[in-house]
Amino acid sequence: ESINAIQTETSEAVERMNAGTEQVDVGVSRAKEAGDSLREIVTSARGVADMIRSIAAAAEEQSDASGQISRNIESISAVTSQATEGANQSAAAASQLSSKAEQLQQIVGQFKIR
């Protein structure tokens, strides 16, 4: 009976060890899957970081371009103001010239040809 009991306990111990080994194998497999998943997450995170850097660079370029456009608009505005001032001066000069021409015509009209 003692031998049967030892054999039974030994058999049960072997079954438990086999079950434990299977659970360890399952745990190792799950740990490997988790490691693979983490590697994929890291790879994806790097890809997202690269995209963010690209977006930041594009935003900086757009900001630079907007600044250049703003400076160009200011230059155009200044040139337009100068052109308007020049046109006003030309109009004033033309008005003065017209007035002087009328005065000259009146003066010349006072002379009589003989």
PDB file of N, CA, C and O in Angstrom, residues 24-76:
ATOM      1  N   VAL A  24       3.847  27.447 -17.935  1.00  0.00           N
ATOM      2  CA  VAL A  24       5.042  28.243 -18.194  1.00  0.00           C
ATOM      3  C   VAL A  24       5.196  28.467 -19.694  1.00  0.00           C
ATOM      4  O   VAL A  24       5.503  29.578 -20.143  1.00  0.00           O
ATOM      5  N   ASP A  25       4.969  27.423 -20.495  1.00  0.00           N
ATOM      6  CA  ASP A  25       5.049  27.567 -21.955  1.00  0.00           C
ATOM      7  C   ASP A  25       4.036  28.597 -22.456  1.00  0.00           C
ATOM      8  O   ASP A  25       4.361  29.427 -23.322  1.00  0.00           O
ATOM      9  N   VAL A  26       2.799  28.533 -21.900  1.00  0.00           N
ATOM     10  CA  VAL A  26       1.765  29.513 -22.282  1.00  0.00           C
ATOM     11  C   VAL A  26       2.223  30.910 -21.875  1.00  0.00           C
ATOM     12  O   VAL A  26       2.095  31.882 -22.636  1.00  0.00           O
ATOM     13  N   GLY A  27       2.779  31.032 -20.664  1.00  0.00           N
ATOM     14  CA  GLY A  27       3.259  32.337 -20.192  1.00  0.00           C
ATOM     15  C   GLY A  27       4.387  32.870 -21.055  1.00  0.00           C
ATOM     16  O   GLY A  27       4.417  34.064 -21.390  1.00  0.00           O
ATOM     17  N   VAL A  28       5.317  31.995 -21.446  1.00  0.00           N
ATOM     18  CA  VAL A  28       6.421  32.412 -22.313  1.00  0.00           C
ATOM     19  C   VAL A  28       5.878  32.868 -23.656  1.00  0.00           C
ATOM     20  O   VAL A  28       6.307  33.885 -24.217  1.00  0.00           O
ATOM     21  N   SER A  29       4.909  32.134 -24.208  1.00  0.00           N
ATOM     22  CA  SER A  29       4.316  32.494 -25.491  1.00  0.00           C
ATOM     23  C   SER A  29       3.624  33.860 -25.397  1.00  0.00           C
ATOM     24  O   SER A  29       3.785  34.702 -26.286  1.00  0.00           O
ATOM     25  N   ARG A  30       2.891  34.075 -24.317  1.00  0.00           N
ATOM     26  CA  ARG A  30       2.193  35.360 -24.141  1.00  0.00           C
ATOM     27  C   ARG A  30       3.201  36.490 -23.943  1.00  0.00           C
ATOM     28  O   ARG A  30       2.999  37.606 -24.446  1.00  0.00           O
ATOM     29  N   ALA A  31       4.280  36.220 -23.206  1.00  0.00           N
ATOM     30  CA  ALA A  31       5.311  37.239 -23.012  1.00  0.00           C
ATOM     31  C   ALA A  31       5.957  37.609 -24.345  1.00  0.00           C
ATOM     32  O   ALA A  31       6.235  38.778 -24.620  1.00  0.00           O
ATOM     33  N   LYS A  32       6.181  36.593 -25.206  1.00  0.00           N
ATOM     34  CA  LYS A  32       6.744  36.857 -26.533  1.00  0.00           C
ATOM     35  C   LYS A  32       5.784  37.706 -27.362  1.00  0.00           C
ATOM     36  O   LYS A  32       6.187  38.671 -28.021  1.00  0.00           O
ATOM     37  N   GLU A  33       4.491  37.363 -27.321  1.00  0.00           N
ATOM     38  CA  GLU A  33       3.484  38.139 -28.053  1.00  0.00           C
ATOM     39  C   GLU A  33       3.445  39.577 -27.529  1.00  0.00           C
ATOM     40  O   GLU A  33       3.330  40.528 -28.311  1.00  0.00           O
ATOM     41  N   ALA A  34       3.517  39.720 -26.195  1.00  0.00           N
ATOM     42  CA  ALA A  34       3.513  41.068 -25.607  1.00  0.00           C
ATOM     43  C   ALA A  34       4.745  41.840 -26.059  1.00  0.00           C
ATOM     44  O   ALA A  34       4.661  43.033 -26.401  1.00  0.00           O
ATOM     45  N   GLY A  35       5.904  41.176 -26.109  1.00  0.00           N
ATOM     46  CA  GLY A  35       7.129  41.834 -26.581  1.00  0.00           C
ATOM     47  C   GLY A  35       6.995  42.266 -28.031  1.00  0.00           C
ATOM     48  O   GLY A  35       7.399  43.385 -28.391  1.00  0.00           O
ATOM     49  N   ASP A  36       6.422  41.390 -28.858  1.00  0.00           N
ATOM     50  CA  ASP A  36       6.202  41.745 -30.267  1.00  0.00           C
ATOM     51  C   ASP A  36       5.270  42.949 -30.379  1.00  0.00           C
ATOM     52  O   ASP A  36       5.506  43.865 -31.185  1.00  0.00           O
ATOM     53  N   SER A  37       4.209  42.930 -29.571  1.00  0.00           N
ATOM     54  CA  SER A  37       3.250  44.050 -29.598  1.00  0.00           C
ATOM     55  C   SER A  37       3.930  45.343 -29.156  1.00  0.00           C
ATOM     56  O   SER A  37       3.711  46.408 -29.761  1.00  0.00           O
ATOM     57  N   LEU A  38       4.756  45.279 -28.138  1.00  0.00           N
ATOM     58  CA  LEU A  38       5.467  46.471 -27.673  1.00  0.00           C
ATOM     59  C   LEU A  38       6.422  46.994 -28.737  1.00  0.00           C
ATOM     60  O   LEU A  38       6.545  48.206 -28.937  1.00  0.00           O
ATOM     61  N   ARG A  39       7.090  46.088 -29.447  1.00  0.00           N
ATOM     62  CA  ARG A  39       7.976  46.523 -30.540  1.00  0.00           C
ATOM     63  C   ARG A  39       7.173  47.239 -31.625  1.00  0.00           C
ATOM     64  O   ARG A  39       7.609  48.256 -32.167  1.00  0.00           O
ATOM     65  N   GLU A  40       5.994  46.713 -31.938  1.00  0.00           N
ATOM     66  CA  GLU A  40       5.135  47.370 -32.940  1.00  0.00           C
ATOM     67  C   GLU A  40       4.697  48.742 -32.448  1.00  0.00           C
ATOM     68  O   GLU A  40       4.658  49.702 -33.230  1.00  0.00           O
ATOM     69  N   ILE A  41       4.369  48.841 -31.165  1.00  0.00           N
ATOM     70  CA  ILE A  41       3.959  50.128 -30.602  1.00  0.00           C
ATOM     71  C   ILE A  41       5.108  51.130 -30.679  1.00  0.00           C
ATOM     72  O   ILE A  41       4.917  52.291 -31.067  1.00  0.00           O
ATOM     73  N   VAL A  42       6.316  50.686 -30.337  1.00  0.00           N
ATOM     74  CA  VAL A  42       7.487  51.572 -30.404  1.00  0.00           C
ATOM     75  C   VAL A  42       7.728  52.026 -31.843  1.00  0.00           C
ATOM     76  O   VAL A  42       7.983  53.205 -32.111  1.00  0.00           O
ATOM     77  N   THR A  43       7.625  51.090 -32.790  1.00  0.00           N
ATOM     78  CA  THR A  43       7.814  51.435 -34.202  1.00  0.00           C
ATOM     79  C   THR A  43       6.760  52.454 -34.648  1.00  0.00           C
ATOM     80  O   THR A  43       7.085  53.440 -35.321  1.00  0.00           O
ATOM     81  N   SER A  44       5.510  52.219 -34.250  1.00  0.00           N
ATOM     82  CA  SER A  44       4.439  53.153 -34.614  1.00  0.00           C
ATOM     83  C   SER A  44       4.660  54.519 -33.967  1.00  0.00           C
ATOM     84  O   SER A  44       4.436  55.557 -34.593  1.00  0.00           O
ATOM     85  N   ALA A  45       5.105  54.507 -32.707  1.00  0.00           N
ATOM     86  CA  ALA A  45       5.363  55.772 -32.007  1.00  0.00           C
ATOM     87  C   ALA A  45       6.473  56.552 -32.709  1.00  0.00           C
ATOM     88  O   ALA A  45       6.390  57.780 -32.840  1.00  0.00           O
ATOM     89  N   ARG A  46       7.501  55.846 -33.181  1.00  0.00           N
ATOM     90  CA  ARG A  46       8.571  56.524 -33.927  1.00  0.00           C
ATOM     91  C   ARG A  46       8.025  57.125 -35.215  1.00  0.00           C
ATOM     92  O   ARG A  46       8.397  58.229 -35.606  1.00  0.00           O
ATOM     93  N   GLY A  47       7.145  56.367 -35.881  1.00  0.00           N
ATOM     94  CA  GLY A  47       6.532  56.887 -37.108  1.00  0.00           C
ATOM     95  C   GLY A  47       5.718  58.146 -36.837  1.00  0.00           C
ATOM     96  O   GLY A  47       5.796  59.121 -37.586  1.00  0.00           O
ATOM     97  N   VAL A  48       4.959  58.125 -35.748  1.00  0.00           N
ATOM     98  CA  VAL A  48       4.157  59.304 -35.381  1.00  0.00           C
ATOM     99  C   VAL A  48       5.077  60.473 -35.052  1.00  0.00           C
ATOM    100  O   VAL A  48       4.823  61.617 -35.456  1.00  0.00           O
ATOM    101  N   ALA A  49       6.162  60.203 -34.322  1.00  0.00           N
ATOM    102  CA  ALA A  49       7.110  61.274 -33.987  1.00  0.00           C
ATOM    103  C   ALA A  49       7.711  61.874 -35.256  1.00  0.00           C
ATOM    104  O   ALA A  49       7.864  63.103 -35.357  1.00  0.00           O
ATOM    105  N   ASP A  50       8.029  61.022 -36.240  1.00  0.00           N
ATOM    106  CA  ASP A  50       8.552  61.525 -37.516  1.00  0.00           C
ATOM    107  C   ASP A  50       7.518  62.398 -38.215  1.00  0.00           C
ATOM    108  O   ASP A  50       7.853  63.449 -38.770  1.00  0.00           O
ATOM    109  N   MET A  51       6.264  61.959 -38.202  1.00  0.00           N
ATOM    110  CA  MET A  51       5.195  62.758 -38.820  1.00  0.00           C
ATOM    111  C   MET A  51       5.052  64.107 -38.117  1.00  0.00           C
ATOM    112  O   MET A  51       4.883  65.139 -38.771  1.00  0.00           O
ATOM    113  N   ILE A  52       5.132  64.092 -36.796  1.00  0.00           N
ATOM    114  CA  ILE A  52       5.005  65.344 -36.030  1.00  0.00           C
ATOM    115  C   ILE A  52       6.149  66.289 -36.388  1.00  0.00           C
ATOM    116  O   ILE A  52       5.943  67.494 -36.572  1.00  0.00           O
ATOM    117  N   ARG A  53       7.373  65.739 -36.513  1.00  0.00           N
ATOM    118  CA  ARG A  53       8.505  66.582 -36.907  1.00  0.00           C
ATOM    119  C   ARG A  53       8.285  67.164 -38.300  1.00  0.00           C
ATOM    120  O   ARG A  53       8.580  68.336 -38.553  1.00  0.00           O
ATOM    121  N   SER A  54       7.743  66.356 -39.210  1.00  0.00           N
ATOM    122  CA  SER A  54       7.472  66.848 -40.571  1.00  0.00           C
ATOM    123  C   SER A  54       6.423  67.955 -40.556  1.00  0.00           C
ATOM    124  O   SER A  54       6.560  68.965 -41.253  1.00  0.00           O
ATOM    125  N   ILE A  55       5.394  67.751 -39.759  1.00  0.00           N
ATOM    126  CA  ILE A  55       4.337  68.773 -39.654  1.00  0.00           C
ATOM    127  C   ILE A  55       4.899  70.054 -39.062  1.00  0.00           C
ATOM    128  O   ILE A  55       4.598  71.158 -39.530  1.00  0.00           O
ATOM    129  N   ALA A  56       5.742  69.917 -38.038  1.00  0.00           N
ATOM    130  CA  ALA A  56       6.350  71.101 -37.413  1.00  0.00           C
ATOM    131  C   ALA A  56       7.223  71.847 -38.418  1.00  0.00           C
ATOM    132  O   ALA A  56       7.186  73.085 -38.491  1.00  0.00           O
ATOM    133  N   ALA A  57       8.002  71.108 -39.206  1.00  0.00           N
ATOM    134  CA  ALA A  57       8.852  71.743 -40.219  1.00  0.00           C
ATOM    135  C   ALA A  57       8.000  72.453 -41.271  1.00  0.00           C
ATOM    136  O   ALA A  57       8.307  73.586 -41.676  1.00  0.00           O
ATOM    137  N   ALA A  58       6.914  71.798 -41.698  1.00  0.00           N
ATOM    138  CA  ALA A  58       6.020  72.417 -42.689  1.00  0.00           C
ATOM    139  C   ALA A  58       5.357  73.668 -42.117  1.00  0.00           C
ATOM    140  O   ALA A  58       5.216  74.678 -42.817  1.00  0.00           O
ATOM    141  N   ALA A  59       4.967  73.611 -40.852  1.00  0.00           N
ATOM    142  CA  ALA A  59       4.349  74.778 -40.208  1.00  0.00           C
ATOM    143  C   ALA A  59       5.344  75.930 -40.131  1.00  0.00           C
ATOM    144  O   ALA A  59       4.981  77.096 -40.349  1.00  0.00           O
ATOM    145  N   GLU A  60       6.608  75.610 -39.850  1.00  0.00           N
ATOM    146  CA  GLU A  60       7.631  76.654 -39.791  1.00  0.00           C
ATOM    147  C   GLU A  60       7.843  77.275 -41.171  1.00  0.00           C
ATOM    148  O   GLU A  60       7.932  78.499 -41.298  1.00  0.00           O
ATOM    149  N   GLU A  61       7.888  76.430 -42.199  1.00  0.00           N
ATOM    150  CA  GLU A  61       8.029  76.943 -43.565  1.00  0.00           C
ATOM    151  C   GLU A  61       6.839  77.819 -43.943  1.00  0.00           C
ATOM    152  O   GLU A  61       7.003  78.873 -44.564  1.00  0.00           O
ATOM    153  N   GLN A  62       5.655  77.385 -43.544  1.00  0.00           N
ATOM    154  CA  GLN A  62       4.450  78.165 -43.849  1.00  0.00           C
ATOM    155  C   GLN A  62       4.497  79.504 -43.125  1.00  0.00           C
ATOM    156  O   GLN A  62       4.132  80.538 -43.684  1.00  0.00           O
ATOM    157  N   SER A  63       4.974  79.482 -41.880  1.00  0.00           N
ATOM    158  CA  SER A  63       5.095  80.727 -41.119  1.00  0.00           C
ATOM    159  C   SER A  63       6.082  81.675 -41.791  1.00  0.00           C
ATOM    160  O   SER A  63       5.824  82.877 -41.907  1.00  0.00           O
ATOM    161  N   ASP A  64       7.217  81.127 -42.240  1.00  0.00           N
ATOM    162  CA  ASP A  64       8.204  81.951 -42.949  1.00  0.00           C
ATOM    163  C   ASP A  64       7.596  82.547 -44.214  1.00  0.00           C
ATOM    164  O   ASP A  64       7.792  83.733 -44.515  1.00  0.00           O
ATOM    165  N   ALA A  65       6.860  81.721 -44.959  1.00  0.00           N
ATOM    166  CA  ALA A  65       6.226  82.196 -46.194  1.00  0.00           C
ATOM    167  C   ALA A  65       5.192  83.278 -45.886  1.00  0.00           C
ATOM    168  O   ALA A  65       5.109  84.285 -46.603  1.00  0.00           O
ATOM    169  N   SER A  66       4.433  83.086 -44.817  1.00  0.00           N
ATOM    170  CA  SER A  66       3.435  84.092 -44.437  1.00  0.00           C
ATOM    171  C   SER A  66       4.109  85.412 -44.074  1.00  0.00           C
ATOM    172  O   SER A  66       3.622  86.492 -44.428  1.00  0.00           O
ATOM    173  N   GLY A  67       5.248  85.314 -43.368  1.00  0.00           N
ATOM    174  CA  GLY A  67       5.998  86.527 -43.026  1.00  0.00           C
ATOM    175  C   GLY A  67       6.486  87.241 -44.273  1.00  0.00           C
ATOM    176  O   GLY A  67       6.423  88.480 -44.362  1.00  0.00           O
ATOM    177  N   GLN A  68       6.979  86.469 -45.243  1.00  0.00           N
ATOM    178  CA  GLN A  68       7.445  87.057 -46.500  1.00  0.00           C
ATOM    179  C   GLN A  68       6.290  87.719 -47.245  1.00  0.00           C
ATOM    180  O   GLN A  68       6.438  88.820 -47.777  1.00  0.00           O
ATOM    181  N   ILE A  69       5.142  87.051 -47.273  1.00  0.00           N
ATOM    182  CA  ILE A  69       3.957  87.632 -47.929  1.00  0.00           C
ATOM    183  C   ILE A  69       3.567  88.941 -47.251  1.00  0.00           C
ATOM    184  O   ILE A  69       3.268  89.930 -47.912  1.00  0.00           O
ATOM    185  N   SER A  70       3.597  88.938 -45.923  1.00  0.00           N
ATOM    186  CA  SER A  70       3.253  90.149 -45.172  1.00  0.00           C
ATOM    187  C   SER A  70       4.211  91.294 -45.513  1.00  0.00           C
ATOM    188  O   SER A  70       3.781  92.433 -45.737  1.00  0.00           O
ATOM    189  N   ARG A  71       5.516  90.981 -45.564  1.00  0.00           N
ATOM    190  CA  ARG A  71       6.497  92.017 -45.911  1.00  0.00           C
ATOM    191  C   ARG A  71       6.269  92.518 -47.343  1.00  0.00           C
ATOM    192  O   ARG A  71       6.379  93.726 -47.610  1.00  0.00           O
ATOM    193  N   ASN A  72       5.934  91.606 -48.257  1.00  0.00           N
ATOM    194  CA  ASN A  72       5.664  92.011 -49.637  1.00  0.00           C
ATOM    195  C   ASN A  72       4.444  92.921 -49.720  1.00  0.00           C
ATOM    196  O   ASN A  72       4.442  93.892 -50.475  1.00  0.00           O
ATOM    197  N   ILE A  73       3.417  92.584 -48.951  1.00  0.00           N
ATOM    198  CA  ILE A  73       2.202  93.419 -48.946  1.00  0.00           C
ATOM    199  C   ILE A  73       2.523  94.806 -48.401  1.00  0.00           C
ATOM    200  O   ILE A  73       2.049  95.819 -48.925  1.00  0.00           O
ATOM    201  N   GLU A  74       3.365  94.863 -47.349  1.00  0.00           N
ATOM    202  CA  GLU A  74       3.761  96.161 -46.802  1.00  0.00           C
ATOM    203  C   GLU A  74       4.526  96.971 -47.852  1.00  0.00           C
ATOM    204  O   GLU A  74       4.315  98.180 -47.980  1.00  0.00           O
ATOM    205  N   SER A  75       5.411  96.291 -48.603  1.00  0.00           N
ATOM    206  CA  SER A  75       6.162  96.979 -49.660  1.00  0.00           C
ATOM    207  C   SER A  75       5.221  97.495 -50.737  1.00  0.00           C
ATOM    208  O   SER A  75       5.371  98.635 -51.207  1.00  0.00           O
ATOM    209  N   ILE A  76       4.277  96.670 -51.133  1.00  0.00           N
ATOM    210  CA  ILE A  76       3.294  97.080 -52.149  1.00  0.00           C
ATOM    211  C   ILE A  76       2.487  98.271 -51.653  1.00  0.00           C
ATOM    212  O   ILE A  76       2.238  99.227 -52.399  1.00  0.00           O
TER     213      ILE A  76
END
